[in-house]
Coordinates of C-alpha atoms in Angstrom, one line a residue:
M78 CA -6.8 -30.5 -14.8
I79 CA -8.8 -27.9 -12.9
K80 CA -7.2 -29.0 -9.6
K81 CA -3.7 -28.5 -11.1
G82 CA -4.6 -25.1 -12.5
F83 CA -6.0 -24.0 -9.1
L84 CA -2.9 -25.2 -7.2
I85 CA -0.5 -23.6 -9.7
G86 CA -2.6 -20.4 -9.4
L87 CA -2.2 -20.4 -5.6
L88 CA 1.5 -21.1 -6.1
L89 CA 2.0 -18.0 -8.3
F90 CA -0.2 -15.9 -6.0
G91 CA 2.2 -16.8 -3.3
I92 CA 5.2 -15.9 -5.4
F93 CA 3.9 -12.4 -6.2
F94 CA 2.0 -11.6 -3.0
G95 CA 3.7 -9.1 -0.7
A96 CA 3.0 -6.3 1.6
G97 CA 3.8 -3.8 -1.1
N98 CA 0.8 -4.9 -3.0
L99 CA -1.4 -3.9 -0.1
I100 CA -0.7 -0.2 0.3
F101 CA -1.5 1.1 -3.2
P102 CA -5.1 -0.1 -3.7
A103 CA -6.0 1.1 -0.2
E104 CA -4.7 4.6 -0.9
L105 CA -6.2 4.7 -4.4
G106 CA -9.6 3.7 -3.0
F107 CA -9.4 6.5 -0.5
R108 CA -8.3 9.1 -3.0
A109 CA -10.8 8.0 -5.6
G110 CA -13.8 8.9 -3.5
K111 CA -17.0 8.7 -5.6
H112 CA -15.0 7.7 -8.7
F113 CA -14.0 4.3 -7.1
V114 CA -15.1 2.1 -10.0
P115 CA -13.1 3.6 -12.8
A116 CA -10.1 4.1 -10.5
M117 CA -10.0 0.4 -9.5
S118 CA -10.8 -0.7 -13.0
G119 CA -7.6 1.0 -14.2
F120 CA -5.6 -0.4 -11.3
V121 CA -6.8 -4.0 -12.0
L122 CA -6.1 -3.6 -15.7
S123 CA -2.4 -2.7 -15.2
G124 CA -1.7 -4.2 -11.8
V125 CA -3.3 -7.6 -12.6
G126 CA -4.1 -7.9 -16.3
I127 CA -0.8 -6.9 -17.7
A128 CA 1.1 -8.8 -15.0
I129 CA -0.7 -12.1 -15.5
V130 CA -0.5 -12.0 -19.3
T131 CA 3.2 -11.2 -19.1
L132 CA 3.8 -14.1 -16.7
I133 CA 1.8 -16.7 -18.7
V134 CA 3.3 -15.7 -22.0
G135 CA 6.8 -15.9 -20.4
T136 CA 6.1 -19.4 -19.1
M137 CA 5.4 -20.5 -22.7
V138 CA 8.4 -18.8 -24.4
K139 CA 11.5 -20.8 -24.9
G140 CA 14.4 -19.2 -23.0
G141 CA 12.2 -16.5 -21.5
Y142 CA 12.0 -12.9 -22.6
K143 CA 15.8 -12.5 -22.6
R144 CA 16.1 -14.9 -25.6
E145 CA 13.1 -13.3 -27.3
L146 CA 14.5 -9.8 -27.0
G147 CA 17.9 -11.0 -28.2
I148 CA 16.3 -12.3 -31.4
K149 CA 13.9 -9.5 -32.0
V150 CA 15.9 -6.5 -30.9
G151 CA 19.4 -7.5 -30.1
K152 CA 21.5 -8.9 -27.2
N153 CA 22.7 -5.4 -26.0
F154 CA 19.1 -4.1 -25.8
A155 CA 18.0 -7.3 -24.0
I156 CA 20.8 -6.9 -21.4
G157 CA 20.1 -3.2 -21.0
Y158 CA 16.4 -3.7 -20.6
L159 CA 16.8 -6.6 -18.1
T160 CA 19.4 -4.7 -16.2
A161 CA 17.1 -1.7 -15.7
L162 CA 14.3 -4.1 -14.8
Y163 CA 16.3 -6.0 -12.2
L164 CA 17.5 -2.7 -10.6
A165 CA 13.8 -1.6 -10.4
I166 CA 12.5 -4.8 -8.8
G167 CA 15.7 -5.0 -6.8
P168 CA 17.8 -2.4 -4.9
F169 CA 16.3 0.9 -6.2
F170 CA 12.6 0.4 -5.6
A171 CA 11.2 -3.0 -4.5
I172 CA 13.8 -4.0 -2.0
P173 CA 13.9 -0.6 -0.1
R174 CA 10.1 -0.5 -0.4
T175 CA 9.7 -3.7 1.5
A176 CA 11.8 -2.4 4.4
S177 CA 10.0 1.0 4.4
T178 CA 6.6 -0.7 4.3
S179 CA 7.6 -3.0 7.1
F180 CA 8.6 0.0 9.2
S181 CA 5.5 2.1 8.4
I182 CA 3.1 -0.7 9.3
G183 CA 5.0 -2.6 12.0
I184 CA 7.2 -0.1 13.8
A185 CA 6.2 3.5 13.2
P186 CA 2.9 3.1 15.1
V187 CA 5.0 2.4 18.2
T188 CA 8.1 4.6 17.8
G189 CA 6.7 7.3 15.6
N190 CA 7.6 8.0 12.0
T191 CA 11.1 9.3 12.8
R192 CA 14.3 9.1 10.7
L193 CA 16.3 7.7 13.6
A194 CA 13.8 4.9 14.2
L195 CA 13.7 4.1 10.4
F196 CA 17.5 4.1 10.3
V197 CA 17.9 1.7 13.3
F198 CA 15.1 -0.6 12.0
S199 CA 16.5 -0.7 8.4
A200 CA 20.0 -1.3 9.7
I201 CA 18.9 -4.4 11.6
Y202 CA 16.6 -5.5 8.9
F203 CA 19.2 -5.4 6.1
L204 CA 21.9 -6.9 8.3
L205 CA 19.8 -10.0 8.8
A206 CA 18.8 -10.1 5.1
Y207 CA 22.4 -9.8 4.1
L208 CA 23.5 -12.7 6.3
I209 CA 20.8 -15.0 4.9
A210 CA 21.3 -13.9 1.3
L211 CA 25.0 -14.8 1.5
N212 CA 24.0 -18.4 2.0
P213 CA 20.5 -18.7 0.5
S214 CA 18.7 -21.9 1.5
K215 CA 15.2 -23.4 1.3
L216 CA 14.4 -22.0 4.8
M217 CA 13.2 -18.6 3.6
D218 CA 11.2 -20.2 0.8
R219 CA 9.5 -22.5 3.3
V220 CA 8.9 -19.7 5.7
G221 CA 7.4 -17.6 2.9
K222 CA 5.1 -20.4 1.9
V223 CA 3.8 -20.6 5.5
L224 CA 3.6 -16.9 6.1
T225 CA 2.0 -15.9 2.8
P226 CA -1.3 -17.9 3.4
I227 CA -1.5 -16.7 7.0
F228 CA -0.9 -13.1 6.0
A229 CA -3.4 -13.3 3.1
L230 CA -6.0 -14.8 5.4
L231 CA -5.4 -11.9 7.9
I232 CA -5.9 -9.4 5.1
V233 CA -9.1 -11.0 3.9
I234 CA -10.5 -10.9 7.4
L235 CA -9.5 -7.2 7.7
I236 CA -11.1 -6.4 4.4
I237 CA -14.4 -8.2 5.2
V238 CA -14.7 -6.8 8.8
G239 CA -13.5 -3.4 7.7
N240 CA -16.0 -3.1 4.9
L241 CA -18.8 -4.1 7.2
N242 CA -17.9 -1.5 9.9
F243 CA -16.5 1.6 8.0
H244 CA -18.9 3.7 6.0
A245 CA -17.2 7.1 5.4
V246 CA -16.9 7.8 1.6
G247 CA -15.3 11.2 1.0
E248 CA -15.3 13.3 -2.1
G249 CA -11.8 12.1 -3.0
E250 CA -9.3 14.0 -5.2
M251 CA -10.4 12.9 -8.6
N252 CA -12.9 15.2 -10.4
E253 CA -13.9 12.9 -13.2
S254 CA -14.1 9.2 -14.3
L255 CA -11.4 9.5 -17.0
T256 CA -8.9 11.0 -14.5
A257 CA -9.7 8.3 -12.1
L258 CA -9.2 5.6 -14.7
K259 CA -5.9 7.1 -15.8
T260 CA -4.7 7.4 -12.1
G261 CA -5.7 3.9 -11.3
F262 CA -3.9 2.5 -14.4
F263 CA -0.6 4.3 -13.6
D264 CA -0.9 3.4 -9.9
G265 CA -1.1 -0.2 -11.0
Y266 CA 2.5 0.2 -12.2
N267 CA 3.6 0.5 -8.6
T268 CA 2.8 -3.2 -7.9
L269 CA 5.9 -4.0 -10.1
D270 CA 4.3 -7.3 -10.8
A271 CA 4.5 -7.0 -14.6
L272 CA 8.2 -6.3 -14.4
A273 CA 8.7 -9.1 -11.9
S274 CA 6.8 -11.4 -14.3
V275 CA 9.5 -10.9 -17.0
S276 CA 12.3 -12.0 -14.6
F277 CA 10.4 -14.6 -12.7
C278 CA 8.8 -16.5 -15.6
L279 CA 11.6 -19.0 -15.9
I280 CA 11.4 -19.7 -12.1
A281 CA 7.7 -20.1 -12.4
T282 CA 8.1 -22.4 -15.4
S283 CA 10.4 -24.8 -13.5
G284 CA 7.9 -24.8 -10.6
I285 CA 4.9 -25.4 -12.8
K286 CA 6.5 -28.3 -14.6
T287 CA 6.9 -30.2 -11.4
F288 CA 3.1 -30.8 -11.4
G289 CA 3.5 -32.9 -14.6
F290 CA 1.6 -32.6 -17.9
S291 CA 0.8 -35.2 -20.6
S292 CA 0.6 -32.9 -23.6
K293 CA 1.0 -29.3 -24.9
K294 CA -2.8 -29.1 -25.1
E295 CA -3.2 -29.9 -21.5
Y296 CA -0.5 -27.5 -20.5
M297 CA -2.2 -24.7 -22.4
S298 CA -5.6 -25.5 -20.8
I299 CA -4.1 -25.5 -17.3
M300 CA -2.4 -22.2 -17.9
A301 CA -5.7 -20.7 -18.9
I302 CA -7.1 -21.9 -15.6
V303 CA -4.0 -20.5 -13.8
G304 CA -4.7 -17.1 -15.5
I305 CA -8.3 -17.1 -14.3
V306 CA -7.5 -18.2 -10.8
T307 CA -4.7 -15.6 -10.3
T308 CA -6.7 -12.9 -11.9
I309 CA -9.7 -13.5 -9.5
L310 CA -7.4 -13.7 -6.4
F311 CA -5.5 -10.5 -7.1
S312 CA -8.5 -8.6 -8.4
S313 CA -10.6 -9.6 -5.3
L314 CA -7.7 -8.6 -3.0
Y315 CA -7.2 -5.2 -4.7
I316 CA -10.9 -4.3 -5.0
G317 CA -11.4 -5.3 -1.4
L318 CA -8.5 -3.2 -0.2
G319 CA -9.6 -0.4 -2.4
A320 CA -13.1 -0.5 -0.9
L321 CA -11.6 -0.6 2.6
G322 CA -9.7 2.6 1.8
N323 CA -12.7 4.1 0.2
K324 CA -14.7 3.8 3.4
F325 CA -12.0 4.8 5.8
S326 CA -11.7 8.3 7.3
V327 CA -8.2 9.8 7.3
P328 CA -7.7 13.0 9.5
N329 CA -6.5 16.2 7.7
E330 CA -3.3 16.3 9.8
V331 CA -2.3 12.9 8.4
L332 CA -3.1 14.0 4.9
S333 CA -1.0 17.1 5.2
D334 CA 2.0 15.1 6.6
K335 CA 4.0 14.2 3.6
S336 CA 6.1 11.6 5.5
I337 CA 3.1 9.4 6.2
N338 CA 2.0 7.0 3.5
I339 CA -1.8 6.9 3.3
G340 CA -2.0 3.2 2.3
T341 CA 0.1 2.0 5.3
Y342 CA -1.9 4.4 7.6
I343 CA -5.2 2.9 6.5
L344 CA -4.0 -0.7 7.0
S345 CA -2.5 0.0 10.4
M346 CA -5.2 2.2 11.8
S347 CA -8.1 0.1 10.5
S348 CA -6.5 -3.0 12.1
Y349 CA -6.2 -1.1 15.4
K350 CA -9.8 0.2 15.3
L351 CA -11.2 -3.2 14.5
F352 CA -9.1 -5.5 16.6
G353 CA -7.2 -3.3 19.1
S354 CA -3.6 -3.2 19.9
F355 CA -3.1 -6.9 19.4
G356 CA -4.6 -6.8 15.9
Q357 CA -2.3 -3.9 15.0
A358 CA 0.8 -5.6 16.4
F359 CA -0.1 -8.9 14.7
L360 CA -0.5 -7.2 11.3
G361 CA 2.8 -5.4 11.9
A362 CA 4.7 -8.6 12.7
M363 CA 3.2 -10.4 9.8
T364 CA 4.1 -7.5 7.4
I365 CA 7.7 -7.5 8.6
L366 CA 8.1 -11.2 8.2
T367 CA 6.4 -11.4 4.8
C368 CA 8.4 -8.4 3.5
F369 CA 11.6 -9.9 4.9
T370 CA 11.3 -13.1 2.9
T371 CA 10.6 -11.0 -0.2
T372 CA 13.7 -8.8 0.5
V373 CA 16.0 -11.8 0.8
G374 CA 14.5 -13.4 -2.3
L375 CA 15.0 -10.2 -4.3
I376 CA 18.6 -9.7 -3.2
V377 CA 19.4 -13.3 -4.2
V378 CA 17.8 -13.3 -7.7
T379 CA 19.1 -9.8 -8.5
S380 CA 22.6 -10.7 -7.4
Q381 CA 22.5 -14.0 -9.3
F382 CA 21.4 -12.1 -12.5
F383 CA 24.2 -9.6 -12.2
A384 CA 26.8 -12.3 -11.4
D385 CA 25.8 -14.3 -14.5
T386 CA 25.5 -11.2 -16.8
F387 CA 28.4 -9.0 -15.6
K388 CA 31.0 -11.5 -14.5
R389 CA 33.6 -8.9 -13.3
F390 CA 32.2 -9.3 -9.8
G391 CA 31.0 -12.5 -8.1
Y392 CA 27.7 -13.2 -6.3
R393 CA 29.0 -12.1 -2.9
A394 CA 30.1 -8.7 -4.2
Y395 CA 26.7 -8.0 -5.7
V396 CA 25.0 -9.1 -2.5
N397 CA 27.1 -6.5 -0.7
I398 CA 26.3 -3.8 -3.3
F399 CA 22.6 -4.4 -3.4
T400 CA 22.1 -4.8 0.3
L401 CA 23.8 -1.5 1.0
T402 CA 21.9 0.2 -1.9
G403 CA 18.6 -1.1 -0.6
F404 CA 19.5 0.1 3.0
A405 CA 20.4 3.6 1.7
M406 CA 17.3 3.9 -0.4
S407 CA 15.0 2.7 2.3
N408 CA 16.0 5.6 4.5
F409 CA 14.5 8.1 2.1
G410 CA 11.1 6.9 3.3
L411 CA 8.3 5.1 1.6
N412 CA 6.7 8.1 -0.1
T413 CA 10.0 9.3 -1.5
I414 CA 10.8 5.9 -2.9
I415 CA 7.4 5.8 -4.6
K416 CA 7.8 9.3 -6.0
I417 CA 11.3 8.4 -7.4
S418 CA 10.1 5.2 -8.9
I419 CA 7.2 6.6 -10.9
P420 CA 9.2 8.1 -13.8
V421 CA 11.3 4.9 -14.2
L422 CA 8.2 2.7 -14.1
S423 CA 6.5 5.0 -16.6
I424 CA 9.3 4.1 -19.1
L425 CA 9.7 0.4 -18.2
Y426 CA 6.0 -0.5 -18.3
P427 CA 5.2 0.7 -21.8
V428 CA 8.3 -1.1 -23.1
T429 CA 7.2 -4.3 -21.3
I430 CA 3.7 -4.1 -22.6
V431 CA 4.9 -3.6 -26.2
I432 CA 7.4 -6.5 -25.8
V433 CA 4.7 -8.9 -24.6
L434 CA 2.3 -7.8 -27.4
I435 CA 4.9 -8.3 -30.1
V436 CA 5.9 -11.7 -28.7
I437 CA 2.3 -12.8 -28.8
L438 CA 1.6 -11.5 -32.3
N439 CA 4.8 -12.8 -33.8
K440 CA 3.9 -16.3 -32.6
F441 CA 0.9 -16.3 -35.0
I442 CA 1.8 -13.6 -37.6
S443 CA 5.0 -13.0 -39.6
M444 CA 6.4 -9.6 -38.7
S445 CA 9.4 -7.5 -39.9
N446 CA 12.4 -8.0 -37.7
V447 CA 13.5 -4.4 -38.4
G448 CA 10.0 -3.2 -37.7
M449 CA 9.8 -5.0 -34.3
R450 CA 13.2 -3.7 -33.3
F451 CA 12.3 -0.1 -34.0
T452 CA 8.8 -0.4 -32.5
I453 CA 10.3 -1.5 -29.1
I454 CA 13.1 1.1 -29.2
L455 CA 10.9 4.0 -30.3
T456 CA 8.4 3.1 -27.6
A457 CA 11.1 3.4 -25.0
V458 CA 12.3 6.7 -26.5
T459 CA 8.8 8.1 -26.6
A460 CA 8.0 7.0 -23.1
F461 CA 11.3 8.6 -21.9
I462 CA 10.4 11.9 -23.7
E463 CA 6.9 11.8 -22.1
V464 CA 8.4 11.4 -18.7
I465 CA 10.9 14.2 -19.2
G466 CA 8.1 16.5 -20.2
D467 CA 6.0 15.6 -17.3
V468 CA 8.7 15.6 -14.6
F469 CA 10.2 18.9 -15.6
N470 CA 6.9 20.4 -16.9
I471 CA 8.4 21.3 -20.3
K472 CA 5.6 23.0 -22.1
M473 CA 7.0 22.5 -25.6
I474 CA 7.1 18.7 -25.1
N475 CA 3.7 18.5 -23.3
S476 CA 2.1 20.6 -26.1
F477 CA 3.5 18.4 -28.8
M478 CA 2.5 15.2 -27.0
S479 CA -1.1 16.5 -26.5
M480 CA -1.5 16.5 -30.3
F481 CA -1.5 12.7 -30.3
I482 CA -4.5 10.5 -29.4
G483 CA -4.4 10.1 -25.6
G484 CA -1.4 12.4 -25.4
S485 CA -2.7 14.5 -22.6
L486 CA -3.2 11.3 -20.6
G487 CA 0.3 10.0 -21.0
F488 CA -0.4 7.5 -23.8
V489 CA 1.6 8.8 -26.7
W490 CA 3.6 5.6 -26.7
V491 CA 0.5 3.7 -27.6
N492 CA 0.4 5.6 -30.9
I493 CA 4.0 4.8 -31.6
A494 CA 3.5 1.1 -30.7
V495 CA 0.4 0.6 -32.9
S496 CA 2.0 2.4 -35.8
G497 CA 5.2 0.4 -35.4
I498 CA 3.3 -2.9 -35.3
I499 CA 1.4 -2.0 -38.5
I500 CA 4.6 -1.1 -40.2
S501 CA 6.1 -4.4 -39.0
L502 CA 3.3 -6.2 -40.8
L503 CA 3.9 -4.4 -44.0
L504 CA 7.7 -4.5 -44.4
K505 CA 9.1 -7.4 -46.5
D506 CA 11.8 -8.8 -44.1
K507 CA 9.2 -10.8 -42.2
I508 CA 9.9 -13.6 -39.8
K509 CA 7.6 -15.8 -37.7
G510 CA 8.4 -16.4 -34.1
E511 CA 8.8 -19.9 -32.7
S512 CA 5.7 -21.6 -31.5
F513 CA 4.9 -21.5 -27.8
E514 CA 6.9 -24.1 -25.9
I515 CA 6.2 -26.1 -22.8

């Protein structure tokens, strides 16, 4: 049982592991300075904890989150939420981010961080991804399974050697522990893993069941081990990368250049300083190949979802649309993509967290169907209003939000969610969710 749990944990680690997961903890570690511990605690909580819980719950829910949302909120909301989610993990953020990350680590150190170089690279990158996505095969999956362990081992070596050789810990940009904790928590959204867990849970379930289980009890026990294994693997990776960034010295001219992503700079330059030009080139090549397999996979699953959900166009048409969209978005540059994604993720993540929490609670406790529906919808509305106030710096909204517990930190939605759940327990039209399935 332990062996199965460990192997499945490695399998899931491979599904979610990508170059995009590397840049955020490294940059956070650098910017955290002396507030490293609270910053990384927040990052691990949202980047690992929420993602793993979301995935494990999804693997034990009949029909996945789409069916659960259809029952608890309504089919239209389920389709709307999943559409936004797939666009986020697909053509708008995750897909272009893989290309931009590949360029920043693998190409920019050679050509310079120019728009022309990015355009040429991304054109070739997406052309190849498009050709493979039109006829997806097991080749990319097999290549990914080979590349991921090699890439992960390379990063582990970089982390260990880097932490032994670098010792510069700056003041950072965070003036107190609470600010660092909040920043780390919201930076964890950028991994996109919790959102990916919602869409990939059914894929993970089919893969997990190939290992074979004799009973529901054994399945639950193994999934607990899976949770522990994946949590340890990702937490260790993030903390190690954060520590690498925390000890790495970044020149002021790099910090002032808004076109340079600090996370990719730390990875690329630390590899160069430790292992020379070969080490930097090898890291760049592995990053490009690993990101490429992720890009193809995301184009395929997103196109399949849209072809199944919105049948007006076929799979090939959606591959065309999402490849072109990813190509266009990638040319805005990595920092711009991240900046654009933050408001959207600040809405999707709270909704996802509340959905998972309600699904879990309703498996054990009867809750009002109307209450659950309005809790999820009001959470989305509240998160949206918070984002509007923050993005456009609307003082009236920000002042009102600050009246709530945690409002000044961006957690007004927590108040709404808790209140809604309590109301759902008090209203009379209670239903109990189906038990966890295997």
